[in-house]
Tab-separated table of C-alpha atoms and ligand atoms in Angstrom:
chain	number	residue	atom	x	y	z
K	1	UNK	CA	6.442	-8.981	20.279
K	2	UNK	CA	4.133	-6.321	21.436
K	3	UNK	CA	6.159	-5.851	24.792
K	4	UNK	CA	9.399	-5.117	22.649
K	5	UNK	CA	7.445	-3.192	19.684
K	6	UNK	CA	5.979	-0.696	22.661
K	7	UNK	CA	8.145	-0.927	24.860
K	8	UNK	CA	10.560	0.201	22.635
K	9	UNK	CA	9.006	3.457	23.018
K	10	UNK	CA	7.942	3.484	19.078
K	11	UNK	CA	4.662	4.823	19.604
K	12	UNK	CA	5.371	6.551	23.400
K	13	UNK	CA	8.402	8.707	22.352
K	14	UNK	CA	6.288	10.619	20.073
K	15	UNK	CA	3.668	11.358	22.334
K	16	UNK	CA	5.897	12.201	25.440
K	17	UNK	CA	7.895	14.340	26.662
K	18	UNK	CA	11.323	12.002	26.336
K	19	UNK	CA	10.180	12.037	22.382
K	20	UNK	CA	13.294	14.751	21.735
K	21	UNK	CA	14.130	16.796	18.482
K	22	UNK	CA	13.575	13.663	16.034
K	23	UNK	CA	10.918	10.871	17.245
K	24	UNK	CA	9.700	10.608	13.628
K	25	UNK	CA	13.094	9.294	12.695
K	26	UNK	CA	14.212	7.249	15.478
K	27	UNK	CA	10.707	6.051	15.802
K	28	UNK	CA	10.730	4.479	12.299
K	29	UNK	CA	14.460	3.396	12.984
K	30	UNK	CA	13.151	1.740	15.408
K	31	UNK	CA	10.186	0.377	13.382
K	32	UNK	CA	12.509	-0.455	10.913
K	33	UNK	CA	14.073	-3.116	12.961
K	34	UNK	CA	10.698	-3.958	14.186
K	35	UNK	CA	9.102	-4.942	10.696
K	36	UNK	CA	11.874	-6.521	9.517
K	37	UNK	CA	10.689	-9.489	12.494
K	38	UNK	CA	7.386	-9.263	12.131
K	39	UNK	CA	5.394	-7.482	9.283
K	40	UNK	CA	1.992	-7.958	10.573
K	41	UNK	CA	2.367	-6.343	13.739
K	42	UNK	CA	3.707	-3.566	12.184
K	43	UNK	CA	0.540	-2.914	11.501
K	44	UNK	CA	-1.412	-2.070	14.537
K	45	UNK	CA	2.060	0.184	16.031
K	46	UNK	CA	0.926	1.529	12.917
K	47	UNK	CA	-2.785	2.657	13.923
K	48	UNK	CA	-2.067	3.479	17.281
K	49	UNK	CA	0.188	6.113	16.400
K	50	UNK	CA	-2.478	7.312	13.557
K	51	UNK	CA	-5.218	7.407	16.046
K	52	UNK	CA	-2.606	9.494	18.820
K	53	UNK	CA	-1.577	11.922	15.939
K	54	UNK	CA	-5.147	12.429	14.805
K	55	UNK	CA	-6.566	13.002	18.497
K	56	UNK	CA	-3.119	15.113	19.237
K	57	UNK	CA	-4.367	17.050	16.286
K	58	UNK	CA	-7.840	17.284	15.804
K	59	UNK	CA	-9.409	15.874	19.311
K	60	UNK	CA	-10.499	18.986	22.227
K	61	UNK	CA	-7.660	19.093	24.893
K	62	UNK	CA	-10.338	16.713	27.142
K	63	UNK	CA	-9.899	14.360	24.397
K	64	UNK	CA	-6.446	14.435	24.125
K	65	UNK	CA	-5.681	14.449	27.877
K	66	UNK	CA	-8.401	10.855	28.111
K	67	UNK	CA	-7.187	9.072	24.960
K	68	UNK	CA	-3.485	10.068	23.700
K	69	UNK	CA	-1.666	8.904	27.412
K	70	UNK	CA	-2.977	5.514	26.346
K	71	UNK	CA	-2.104	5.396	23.075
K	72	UNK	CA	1.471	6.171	24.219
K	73	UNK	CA	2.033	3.983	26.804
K	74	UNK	CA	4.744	1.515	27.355
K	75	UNK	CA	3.191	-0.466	29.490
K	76	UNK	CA	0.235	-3.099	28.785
K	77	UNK	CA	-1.707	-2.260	31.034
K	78	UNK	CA	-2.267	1.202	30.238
K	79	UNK	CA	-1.750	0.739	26.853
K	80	UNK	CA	-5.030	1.513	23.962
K	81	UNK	CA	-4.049	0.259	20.120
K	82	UNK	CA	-5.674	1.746	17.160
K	83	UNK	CA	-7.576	1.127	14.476
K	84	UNK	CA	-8.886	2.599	10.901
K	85	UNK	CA	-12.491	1.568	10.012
K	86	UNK	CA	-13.100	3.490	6.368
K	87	UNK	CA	-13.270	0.441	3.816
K	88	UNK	CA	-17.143	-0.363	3.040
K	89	UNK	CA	-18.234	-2.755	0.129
K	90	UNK	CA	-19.302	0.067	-1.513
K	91	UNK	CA	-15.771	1.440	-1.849
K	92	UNK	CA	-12.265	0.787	-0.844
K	93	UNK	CA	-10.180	2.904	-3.280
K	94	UNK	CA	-13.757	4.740	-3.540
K	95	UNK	CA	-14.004	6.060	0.061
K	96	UNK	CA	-16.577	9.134	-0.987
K	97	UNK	CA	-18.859	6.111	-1.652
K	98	UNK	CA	-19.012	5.309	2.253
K	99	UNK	CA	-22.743	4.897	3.414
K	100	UNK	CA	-21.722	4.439	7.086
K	101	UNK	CA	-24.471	6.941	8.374
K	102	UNK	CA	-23.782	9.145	11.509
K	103	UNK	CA	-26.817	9.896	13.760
K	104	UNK	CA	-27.000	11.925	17.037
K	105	UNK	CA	-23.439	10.596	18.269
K	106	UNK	CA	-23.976	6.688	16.811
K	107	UNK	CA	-23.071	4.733	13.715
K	108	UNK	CA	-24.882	2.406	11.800
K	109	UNK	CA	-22.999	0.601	8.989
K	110	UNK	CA	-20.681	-2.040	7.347
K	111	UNK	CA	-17.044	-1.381	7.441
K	112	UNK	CA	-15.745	-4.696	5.058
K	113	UNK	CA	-11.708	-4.460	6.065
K	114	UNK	CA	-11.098	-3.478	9.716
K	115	UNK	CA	-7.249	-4.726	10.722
K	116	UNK	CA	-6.294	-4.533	14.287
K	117	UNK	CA	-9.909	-5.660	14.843
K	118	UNK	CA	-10.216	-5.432	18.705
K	119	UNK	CA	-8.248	-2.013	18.908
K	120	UNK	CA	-9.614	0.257	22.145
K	121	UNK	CA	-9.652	3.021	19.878
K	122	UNK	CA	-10.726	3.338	16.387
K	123	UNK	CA	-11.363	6.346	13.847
K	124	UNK	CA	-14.154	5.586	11.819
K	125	UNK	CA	-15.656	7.840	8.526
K	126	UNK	CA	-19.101	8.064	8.278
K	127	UNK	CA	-21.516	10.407	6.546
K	128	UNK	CA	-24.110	12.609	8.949
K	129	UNK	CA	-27.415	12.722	8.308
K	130	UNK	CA	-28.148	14.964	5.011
K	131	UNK	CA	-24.524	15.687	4.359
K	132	UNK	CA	-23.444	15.936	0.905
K	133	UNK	CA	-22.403	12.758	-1.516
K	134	UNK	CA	-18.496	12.208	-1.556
K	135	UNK	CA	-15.594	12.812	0.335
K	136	UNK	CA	-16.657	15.749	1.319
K	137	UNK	CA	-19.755	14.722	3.358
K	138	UNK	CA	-17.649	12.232	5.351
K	139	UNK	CA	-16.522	13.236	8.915
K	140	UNK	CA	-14.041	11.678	10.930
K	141	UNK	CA	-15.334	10.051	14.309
K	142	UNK	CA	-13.307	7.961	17.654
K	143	UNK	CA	-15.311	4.870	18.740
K	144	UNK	CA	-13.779	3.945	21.987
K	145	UNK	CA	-17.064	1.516	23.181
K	146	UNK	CA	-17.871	-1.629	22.189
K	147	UNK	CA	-21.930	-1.134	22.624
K	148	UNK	CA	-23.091	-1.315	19.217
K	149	UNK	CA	-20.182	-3.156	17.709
K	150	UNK	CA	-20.255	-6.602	15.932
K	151	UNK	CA	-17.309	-8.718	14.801
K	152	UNK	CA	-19.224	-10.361	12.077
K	153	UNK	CA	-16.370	-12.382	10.568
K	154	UNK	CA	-12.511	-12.573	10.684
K	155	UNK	CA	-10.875	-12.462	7.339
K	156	UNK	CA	-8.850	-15.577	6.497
K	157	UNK	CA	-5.748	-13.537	4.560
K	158	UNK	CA	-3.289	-14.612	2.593
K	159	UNK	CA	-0.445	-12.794	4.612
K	160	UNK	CA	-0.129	-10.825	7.821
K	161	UNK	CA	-1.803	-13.533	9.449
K	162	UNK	CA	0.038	-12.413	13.375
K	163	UNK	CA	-2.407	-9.798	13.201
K	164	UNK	CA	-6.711	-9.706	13.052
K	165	UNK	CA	-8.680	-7.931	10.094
K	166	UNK	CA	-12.611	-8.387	10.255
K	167	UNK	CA	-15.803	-7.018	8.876
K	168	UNK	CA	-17.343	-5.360	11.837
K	169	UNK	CA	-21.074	-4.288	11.283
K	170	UNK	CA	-22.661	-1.286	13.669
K	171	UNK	CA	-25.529	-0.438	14.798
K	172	UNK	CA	-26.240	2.766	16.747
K	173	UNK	CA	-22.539	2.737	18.102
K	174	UNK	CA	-21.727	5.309	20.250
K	175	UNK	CA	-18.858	7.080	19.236
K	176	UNK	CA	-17.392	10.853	19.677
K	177	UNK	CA	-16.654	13.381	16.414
K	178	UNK	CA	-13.042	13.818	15.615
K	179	UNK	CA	-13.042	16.257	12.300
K	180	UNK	CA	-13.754	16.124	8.971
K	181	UNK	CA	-12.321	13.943	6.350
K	182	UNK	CA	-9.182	15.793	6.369
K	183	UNK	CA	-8.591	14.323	9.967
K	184	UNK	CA	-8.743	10.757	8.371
K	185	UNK	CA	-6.589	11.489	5.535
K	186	UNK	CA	-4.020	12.688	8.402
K	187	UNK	CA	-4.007	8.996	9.646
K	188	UNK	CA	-3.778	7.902	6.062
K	189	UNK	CA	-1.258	9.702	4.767
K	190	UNK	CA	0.762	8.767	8.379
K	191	UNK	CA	0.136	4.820	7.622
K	192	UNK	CA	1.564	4.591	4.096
K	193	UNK	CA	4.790	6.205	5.591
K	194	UNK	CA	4.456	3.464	7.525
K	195	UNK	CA	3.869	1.086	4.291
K	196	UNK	CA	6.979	2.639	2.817
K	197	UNK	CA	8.860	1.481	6.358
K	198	UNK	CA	7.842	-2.101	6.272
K	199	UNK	CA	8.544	-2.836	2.897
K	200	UNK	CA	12.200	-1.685	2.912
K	201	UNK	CA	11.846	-3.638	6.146
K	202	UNK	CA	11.088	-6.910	4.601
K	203	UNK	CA	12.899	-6.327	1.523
K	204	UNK	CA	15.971	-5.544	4.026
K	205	UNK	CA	15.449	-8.675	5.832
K	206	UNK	CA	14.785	-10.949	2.756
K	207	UNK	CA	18.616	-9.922	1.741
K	208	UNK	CA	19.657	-10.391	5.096
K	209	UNK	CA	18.738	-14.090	4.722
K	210	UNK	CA	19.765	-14.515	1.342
K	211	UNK	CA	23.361	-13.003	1.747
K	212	UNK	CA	23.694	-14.968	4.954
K	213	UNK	CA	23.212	-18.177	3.026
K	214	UNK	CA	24.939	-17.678	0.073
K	215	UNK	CA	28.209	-16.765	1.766
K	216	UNK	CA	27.759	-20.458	3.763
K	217	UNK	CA	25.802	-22.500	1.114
K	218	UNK	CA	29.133	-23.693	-1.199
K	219	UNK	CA	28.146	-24.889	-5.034
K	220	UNK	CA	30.394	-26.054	-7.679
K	221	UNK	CA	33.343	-26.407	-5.010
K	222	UNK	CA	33.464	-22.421	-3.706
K	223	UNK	CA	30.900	-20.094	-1.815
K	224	UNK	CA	27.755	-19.525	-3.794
K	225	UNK	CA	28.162	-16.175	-3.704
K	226	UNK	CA	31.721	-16.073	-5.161
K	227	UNK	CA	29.858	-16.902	-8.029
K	228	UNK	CA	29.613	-13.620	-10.108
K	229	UNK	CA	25.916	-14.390	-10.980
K	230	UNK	CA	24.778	-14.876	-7.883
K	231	UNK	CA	26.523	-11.981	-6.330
K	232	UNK	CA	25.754	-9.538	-9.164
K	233	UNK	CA	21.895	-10.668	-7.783
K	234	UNK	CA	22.543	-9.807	-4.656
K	235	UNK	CA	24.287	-6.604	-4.983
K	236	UNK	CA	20.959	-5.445	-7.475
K	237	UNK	CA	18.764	-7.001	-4.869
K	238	UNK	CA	21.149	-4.227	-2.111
K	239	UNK	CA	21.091	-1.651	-4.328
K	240	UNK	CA	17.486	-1.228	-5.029
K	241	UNK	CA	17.162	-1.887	-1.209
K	242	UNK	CA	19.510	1.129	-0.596
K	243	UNK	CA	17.537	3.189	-3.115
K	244	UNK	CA	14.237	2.511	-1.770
K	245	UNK	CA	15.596	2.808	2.205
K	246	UNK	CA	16.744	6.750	1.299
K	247	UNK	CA	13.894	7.404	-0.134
K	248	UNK	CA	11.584	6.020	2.439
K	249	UNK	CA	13.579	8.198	5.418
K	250	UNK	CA	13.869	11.161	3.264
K	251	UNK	CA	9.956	11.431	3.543
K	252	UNK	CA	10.557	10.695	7.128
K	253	UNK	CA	12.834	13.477	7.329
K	254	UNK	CA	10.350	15.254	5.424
K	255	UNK	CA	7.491	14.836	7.956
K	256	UNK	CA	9.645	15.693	10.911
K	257	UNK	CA	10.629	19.377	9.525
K	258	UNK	CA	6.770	19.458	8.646
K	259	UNK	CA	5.645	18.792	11.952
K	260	UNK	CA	8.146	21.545	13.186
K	261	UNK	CA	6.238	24.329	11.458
K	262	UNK	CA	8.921	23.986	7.819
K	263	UNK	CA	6.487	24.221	5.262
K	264	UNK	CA	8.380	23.690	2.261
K	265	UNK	CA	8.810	20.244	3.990
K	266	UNK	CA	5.384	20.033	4.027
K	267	UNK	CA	4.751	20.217	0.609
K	268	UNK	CA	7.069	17.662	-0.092
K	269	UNK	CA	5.969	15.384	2.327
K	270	UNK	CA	2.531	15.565	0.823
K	271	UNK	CA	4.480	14.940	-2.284
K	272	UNK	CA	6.724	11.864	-1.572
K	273	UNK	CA	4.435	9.816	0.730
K	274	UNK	CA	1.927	8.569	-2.186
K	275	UNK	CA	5.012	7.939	-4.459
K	276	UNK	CA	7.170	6.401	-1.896
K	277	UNK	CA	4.183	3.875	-0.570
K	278	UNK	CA	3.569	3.217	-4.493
K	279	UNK	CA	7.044	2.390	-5.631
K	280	UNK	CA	8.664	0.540	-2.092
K	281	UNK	CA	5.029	-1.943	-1.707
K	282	UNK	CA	5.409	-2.909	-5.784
K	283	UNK	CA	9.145	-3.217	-4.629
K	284	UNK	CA	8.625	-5.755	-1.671
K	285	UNK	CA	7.463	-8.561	-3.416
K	286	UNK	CA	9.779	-8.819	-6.731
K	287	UNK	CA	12.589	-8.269	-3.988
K	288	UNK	CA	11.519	-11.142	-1.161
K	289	UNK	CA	10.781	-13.619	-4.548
K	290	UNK	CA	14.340	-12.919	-5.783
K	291	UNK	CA	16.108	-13.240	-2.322
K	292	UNK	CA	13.433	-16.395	-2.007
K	293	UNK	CA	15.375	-17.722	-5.240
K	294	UNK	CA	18.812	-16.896	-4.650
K	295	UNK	CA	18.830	-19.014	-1.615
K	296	UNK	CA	17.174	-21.627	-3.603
K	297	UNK	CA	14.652	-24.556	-2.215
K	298	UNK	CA	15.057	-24.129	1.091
K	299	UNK	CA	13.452	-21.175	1.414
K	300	UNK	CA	10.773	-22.075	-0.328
K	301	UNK	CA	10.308	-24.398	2.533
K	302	UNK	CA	7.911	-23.081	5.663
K	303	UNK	CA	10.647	-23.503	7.927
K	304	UNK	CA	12.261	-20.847	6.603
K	305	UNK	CA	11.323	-16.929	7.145
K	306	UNK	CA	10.777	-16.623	3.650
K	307	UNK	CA	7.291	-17.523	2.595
K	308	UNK	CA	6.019	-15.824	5.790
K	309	UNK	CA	7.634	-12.291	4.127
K	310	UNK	CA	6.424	-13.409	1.166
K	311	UNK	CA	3.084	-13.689	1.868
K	312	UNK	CA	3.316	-10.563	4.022
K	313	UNK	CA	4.844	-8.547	1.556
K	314	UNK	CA	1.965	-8.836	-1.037
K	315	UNK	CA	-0.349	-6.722	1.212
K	316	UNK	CA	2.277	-4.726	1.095
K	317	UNK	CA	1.073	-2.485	-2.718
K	318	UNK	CA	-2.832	-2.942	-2.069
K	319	UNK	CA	-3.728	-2.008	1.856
K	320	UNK	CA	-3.309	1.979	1.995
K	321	UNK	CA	-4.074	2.322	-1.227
K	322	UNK	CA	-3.564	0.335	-4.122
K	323	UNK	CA	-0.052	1.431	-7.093
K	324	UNK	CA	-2.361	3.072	-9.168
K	325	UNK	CA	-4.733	5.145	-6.638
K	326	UNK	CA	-1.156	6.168	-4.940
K	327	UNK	CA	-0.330	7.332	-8.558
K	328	UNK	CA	-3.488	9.404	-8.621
K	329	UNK	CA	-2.943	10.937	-5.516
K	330	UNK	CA	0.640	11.712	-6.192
K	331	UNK	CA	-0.516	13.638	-9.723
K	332	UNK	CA	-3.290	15.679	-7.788
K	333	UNK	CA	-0.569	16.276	-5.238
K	334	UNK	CA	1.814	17.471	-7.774
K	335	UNK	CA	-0.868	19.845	-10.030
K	336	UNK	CA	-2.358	20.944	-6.672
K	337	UNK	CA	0.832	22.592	-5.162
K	338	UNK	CA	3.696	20.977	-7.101
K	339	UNK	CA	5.468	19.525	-4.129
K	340	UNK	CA	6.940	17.619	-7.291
K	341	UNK	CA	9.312	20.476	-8.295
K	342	UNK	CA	11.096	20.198	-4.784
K	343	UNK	CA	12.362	16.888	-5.620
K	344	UNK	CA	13.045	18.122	-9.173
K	345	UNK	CA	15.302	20.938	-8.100
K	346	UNK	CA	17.502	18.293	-5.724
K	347	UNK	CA	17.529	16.457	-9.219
K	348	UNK	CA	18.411	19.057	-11.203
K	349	UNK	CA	22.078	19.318	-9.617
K	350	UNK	CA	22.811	16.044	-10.010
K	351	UNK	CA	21.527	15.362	-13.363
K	352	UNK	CA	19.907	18.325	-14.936
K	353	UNK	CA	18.753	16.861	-17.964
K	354	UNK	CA	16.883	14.123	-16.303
K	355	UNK	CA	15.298	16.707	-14.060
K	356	UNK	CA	14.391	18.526	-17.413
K	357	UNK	CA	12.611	15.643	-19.229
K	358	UNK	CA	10.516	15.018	-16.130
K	359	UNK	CA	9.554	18.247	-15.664
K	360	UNK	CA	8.810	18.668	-19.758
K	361	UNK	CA	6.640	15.483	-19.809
K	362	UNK	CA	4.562	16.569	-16.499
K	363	UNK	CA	3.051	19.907	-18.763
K	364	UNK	CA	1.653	17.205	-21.101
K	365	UNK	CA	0.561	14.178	-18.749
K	366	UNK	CA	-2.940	12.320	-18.687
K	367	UNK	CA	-3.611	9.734	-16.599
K	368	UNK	CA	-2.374	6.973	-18.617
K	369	UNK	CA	1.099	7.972	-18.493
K	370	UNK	CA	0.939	8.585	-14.830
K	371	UNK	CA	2.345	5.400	-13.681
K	372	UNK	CA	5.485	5.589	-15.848
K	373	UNK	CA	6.074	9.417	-14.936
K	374	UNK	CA	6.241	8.372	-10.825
K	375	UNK	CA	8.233	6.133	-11.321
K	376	UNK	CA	10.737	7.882	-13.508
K	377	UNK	CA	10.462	10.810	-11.130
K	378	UNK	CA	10.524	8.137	-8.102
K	379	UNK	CA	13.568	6.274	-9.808
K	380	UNK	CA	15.723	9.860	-10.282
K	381	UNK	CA	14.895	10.946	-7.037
K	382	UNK	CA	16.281	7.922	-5.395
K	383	UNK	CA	19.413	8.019	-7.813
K	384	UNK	CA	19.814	11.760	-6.552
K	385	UNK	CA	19.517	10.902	-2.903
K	386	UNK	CA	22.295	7.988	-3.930
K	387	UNK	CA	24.666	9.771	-5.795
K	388	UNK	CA	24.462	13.015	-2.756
K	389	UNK	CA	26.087	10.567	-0.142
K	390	UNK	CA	29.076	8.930	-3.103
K	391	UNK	CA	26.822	5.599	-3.627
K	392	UNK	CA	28.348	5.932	-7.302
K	393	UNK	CA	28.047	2.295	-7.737
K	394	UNK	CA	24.684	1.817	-6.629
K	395	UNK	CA	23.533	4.901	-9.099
K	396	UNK	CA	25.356	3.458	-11.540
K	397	UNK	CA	23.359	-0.389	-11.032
K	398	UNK	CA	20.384	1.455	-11.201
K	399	UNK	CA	20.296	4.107	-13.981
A	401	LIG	C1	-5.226	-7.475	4.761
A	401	LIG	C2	-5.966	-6.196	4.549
A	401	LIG	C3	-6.206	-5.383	5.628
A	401	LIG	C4	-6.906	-4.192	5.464
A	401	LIG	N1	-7.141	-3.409	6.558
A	401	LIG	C5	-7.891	-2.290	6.419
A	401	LIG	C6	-8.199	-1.474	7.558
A	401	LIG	O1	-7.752	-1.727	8.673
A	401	LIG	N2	-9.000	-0.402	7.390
A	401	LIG	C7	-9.501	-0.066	6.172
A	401	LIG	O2	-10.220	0.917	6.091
A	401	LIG	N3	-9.207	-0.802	5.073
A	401	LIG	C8	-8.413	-1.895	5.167
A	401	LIG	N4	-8.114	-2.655	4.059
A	401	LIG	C9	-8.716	-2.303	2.784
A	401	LIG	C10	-7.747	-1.733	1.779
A	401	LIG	O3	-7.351	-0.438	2.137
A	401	LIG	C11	-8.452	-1.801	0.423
A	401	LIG	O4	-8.546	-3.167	0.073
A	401	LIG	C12	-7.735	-1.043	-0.662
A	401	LIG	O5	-7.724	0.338	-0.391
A	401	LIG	C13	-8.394	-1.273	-2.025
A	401	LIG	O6	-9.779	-1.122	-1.944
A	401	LIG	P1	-10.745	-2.285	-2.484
A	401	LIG	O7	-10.237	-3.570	-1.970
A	401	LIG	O8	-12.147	-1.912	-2.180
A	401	LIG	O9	-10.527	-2.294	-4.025
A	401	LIG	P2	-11.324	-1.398	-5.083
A	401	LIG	O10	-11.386	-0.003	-4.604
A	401	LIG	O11	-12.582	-2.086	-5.412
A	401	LIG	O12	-10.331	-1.478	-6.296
A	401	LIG	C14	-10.281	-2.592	-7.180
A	401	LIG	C15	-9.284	-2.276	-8.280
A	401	LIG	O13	-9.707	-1.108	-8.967
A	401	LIG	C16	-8.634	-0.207	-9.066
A	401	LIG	N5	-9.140	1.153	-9.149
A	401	LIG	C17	-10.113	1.721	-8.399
A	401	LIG	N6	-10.290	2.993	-8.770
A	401	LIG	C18	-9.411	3.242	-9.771
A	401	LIG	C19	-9.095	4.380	-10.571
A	401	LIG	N7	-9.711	5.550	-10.386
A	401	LIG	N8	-8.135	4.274	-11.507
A	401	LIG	C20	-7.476	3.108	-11.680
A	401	LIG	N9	-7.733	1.991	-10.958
A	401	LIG	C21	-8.677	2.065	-10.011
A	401	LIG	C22	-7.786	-0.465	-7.827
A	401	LIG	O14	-6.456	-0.005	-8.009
A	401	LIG	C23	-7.880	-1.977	-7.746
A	401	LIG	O15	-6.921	-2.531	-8.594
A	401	LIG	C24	-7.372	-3.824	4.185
A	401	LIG	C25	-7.103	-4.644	3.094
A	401	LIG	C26	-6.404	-5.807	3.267
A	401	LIG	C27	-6.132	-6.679	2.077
């Protein structure tokens, strides 16, 4: 799976000179495809582009010329994979609450959720010596050595099993500053994109399976899905899968016209990705359970693909950030530099008066109203993106 996930040139096309005018996009095409196999190892494709965009972006040129070829290559031998160390016990949603301290070029700490375990290369956060409380104090730092570095235990998970997670404790572990925090958030804000990709991935393949059966499996002396029932199910099941897909590559889009210097894209990108990794992982599992049903009891059975997704797809709204936090971050996002109002004025043409509600009810929001106010914003935006290429039905399932 790894020969065809890199080999692919996933990770290499953005880091090489093949990469052409839209790797973001055929990159996630082609992770797309990926996920829809195999969730899990999604995951570290995942942090070993993080860890080459960070380096790209925030490492000297000596870094980037040691560290980024690996990260990019094809071939196994050559290849490094990623990592993300930044969840402690003292915080996961909480990262200013790190205690990971940072001392003449080593960490000593505790990081509690560490996927892609035995990665090559791994950005870390930890606080320096006498650096302030919070966020702010925490710098952003590339272990590439093992010298310090203890697999303590190996997580036994409910899902995404194909891949490693472990609490990994350090002591004095030499490692090499990156940034600040800002260079983490970069990786961050990169892997719920990636979220966003696997769970219309799974979702995608969940229907997949269930219209595949359906149009075989015969009940009541025709198809089952000649039954209206069961194929009004399925088309909601393709509809919100449709919804959530445009979304997902519209923030795709997004990040490819931000990387080329567009900075109205930018501001939307910074914009959609907490929403879209907030409403497509709450998506995944509703959708999986529902394709799980329409097939009926044999895909409740492990030889079927289903309970794996299942399983899978419930990591799916907590890792990156759980719903809520992605709420949080998508109302700071929105009162910081109201990327918001770029996705209300591509509303506004198609219906003005929802775009005019959601922009009334922002002047007035608190926190507890947060949740409902992405998703109405999330919901129009996808209905917008819908009805701009004709999907009339599909707007019309889902208003
Ligand atoms: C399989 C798996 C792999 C993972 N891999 C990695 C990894 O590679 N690297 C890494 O760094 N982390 C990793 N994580 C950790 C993951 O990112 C965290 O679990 C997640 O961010 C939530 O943090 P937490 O578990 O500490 O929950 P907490 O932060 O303790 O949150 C508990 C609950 O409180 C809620 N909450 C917290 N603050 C607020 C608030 N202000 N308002 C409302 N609700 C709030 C949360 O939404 C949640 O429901 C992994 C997790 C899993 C399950």
């Amino acid at each position: 799976m790894e020969a065809i996930a890199y080999g692919s040139g996933m990770v290499a096309l953005k880091y090489a000179a093949e990469g052409g005018r839209a790797p973001h996009l055929i990159s996630f095409a082609l992770g797309y495809l990926f996920a829809m196999a195999e969730m899990g190892l999604y995951c570290p494709v995942c942090m070993t582009d993080g860890v080459a965009r960070v380096v790209t972006r925030y490492g000297t040129p000596e870094q980037i010329a040691r560290v980024v070829p690996h990260m990019g290559a094809r071939d196994a031998a050559e290849r490094w994979t990623g990592a993300m160390f930044v969840t402690e016990q003292a915080g996961g949603s909480d990262v200013g609450a790190n205690e990971t301290i940072a001392r003449n070029g080593r960490l000593t700490g505790f990081k509690w959720f560490c996927s892609n375990v035995d990665a090559n290369a791994v950005l870390i956060t930890a606080r320096p010596e006498g650096a302030p409380a919070g966020t702010k104090g925490l710098r952003t730092f590339l272990l590439l050595s093992r010298e310090g570095v203890q697999i303590e235990r190996l997580k036994v998970k409910l899902g995404v099993r194909s891949m490693p997670t472990g609490e990994v404790r350090l002591t004095d572990a030499p490692v090499e500053e990156i940034g600040g925090f800002d260079a983490m958030l970069e990786m961050m804000n990169l892997s719920r994109l990636y979220n966003a990709v696997a769970a219309v991935a799974v979702i995608g393949r969940a229907i997949h399976e269930a219209r595949y059966y359906i149009e075989r499996r015969r009940a009541f002396g025709r198809p089952v899905i000649e039954h209206p029932l069961a194929a009004e199910t399925l088309l909601d099941l393709e509809a919100e899968h449709l919804a959530a897909l445009l979304l997902t590559f519209e923030t795709v889009d997004a990040l490819q016209r931000a990387d080329a210097g567009d900075e109205d894209a930018a501001r939307m990108q910074r914009a959609l990705v907490p929403i879209v990794k907030a409403v497509t992982g709450k998506l995944a599992v509703p959708c999986v359970s529902e394709a799980m049903e329409l097939i009926g009891g044999n895909a409740y059975i492990e030889e079927s693909p289903l309970p794996r997704m299942l399983r899978d797809a419930q990591v799916l709204p907590i890792w990156e950030g759980t719903t809520n936090i992605m709420v949080l971050d998508a109302l700071r996002v929105a009162r910081k530099e109201g990327g918001h109002e770029i996705m209300l004025s591509r509303i506004r043409r198609q219906f003005p008066r929802e775009a005019e509600e959601i922009g009334a009810a922002f002047s007035t929001l608190d926190e507890r109203g947060a949740r409902e106010w992405v998703d109405r914003l999330a919901r129009a935006f996808e209905l917008t993106l819908l009805a701009e290429i004709g999907k009339d039905g599909a707007v019309e399932r889902l208003r």
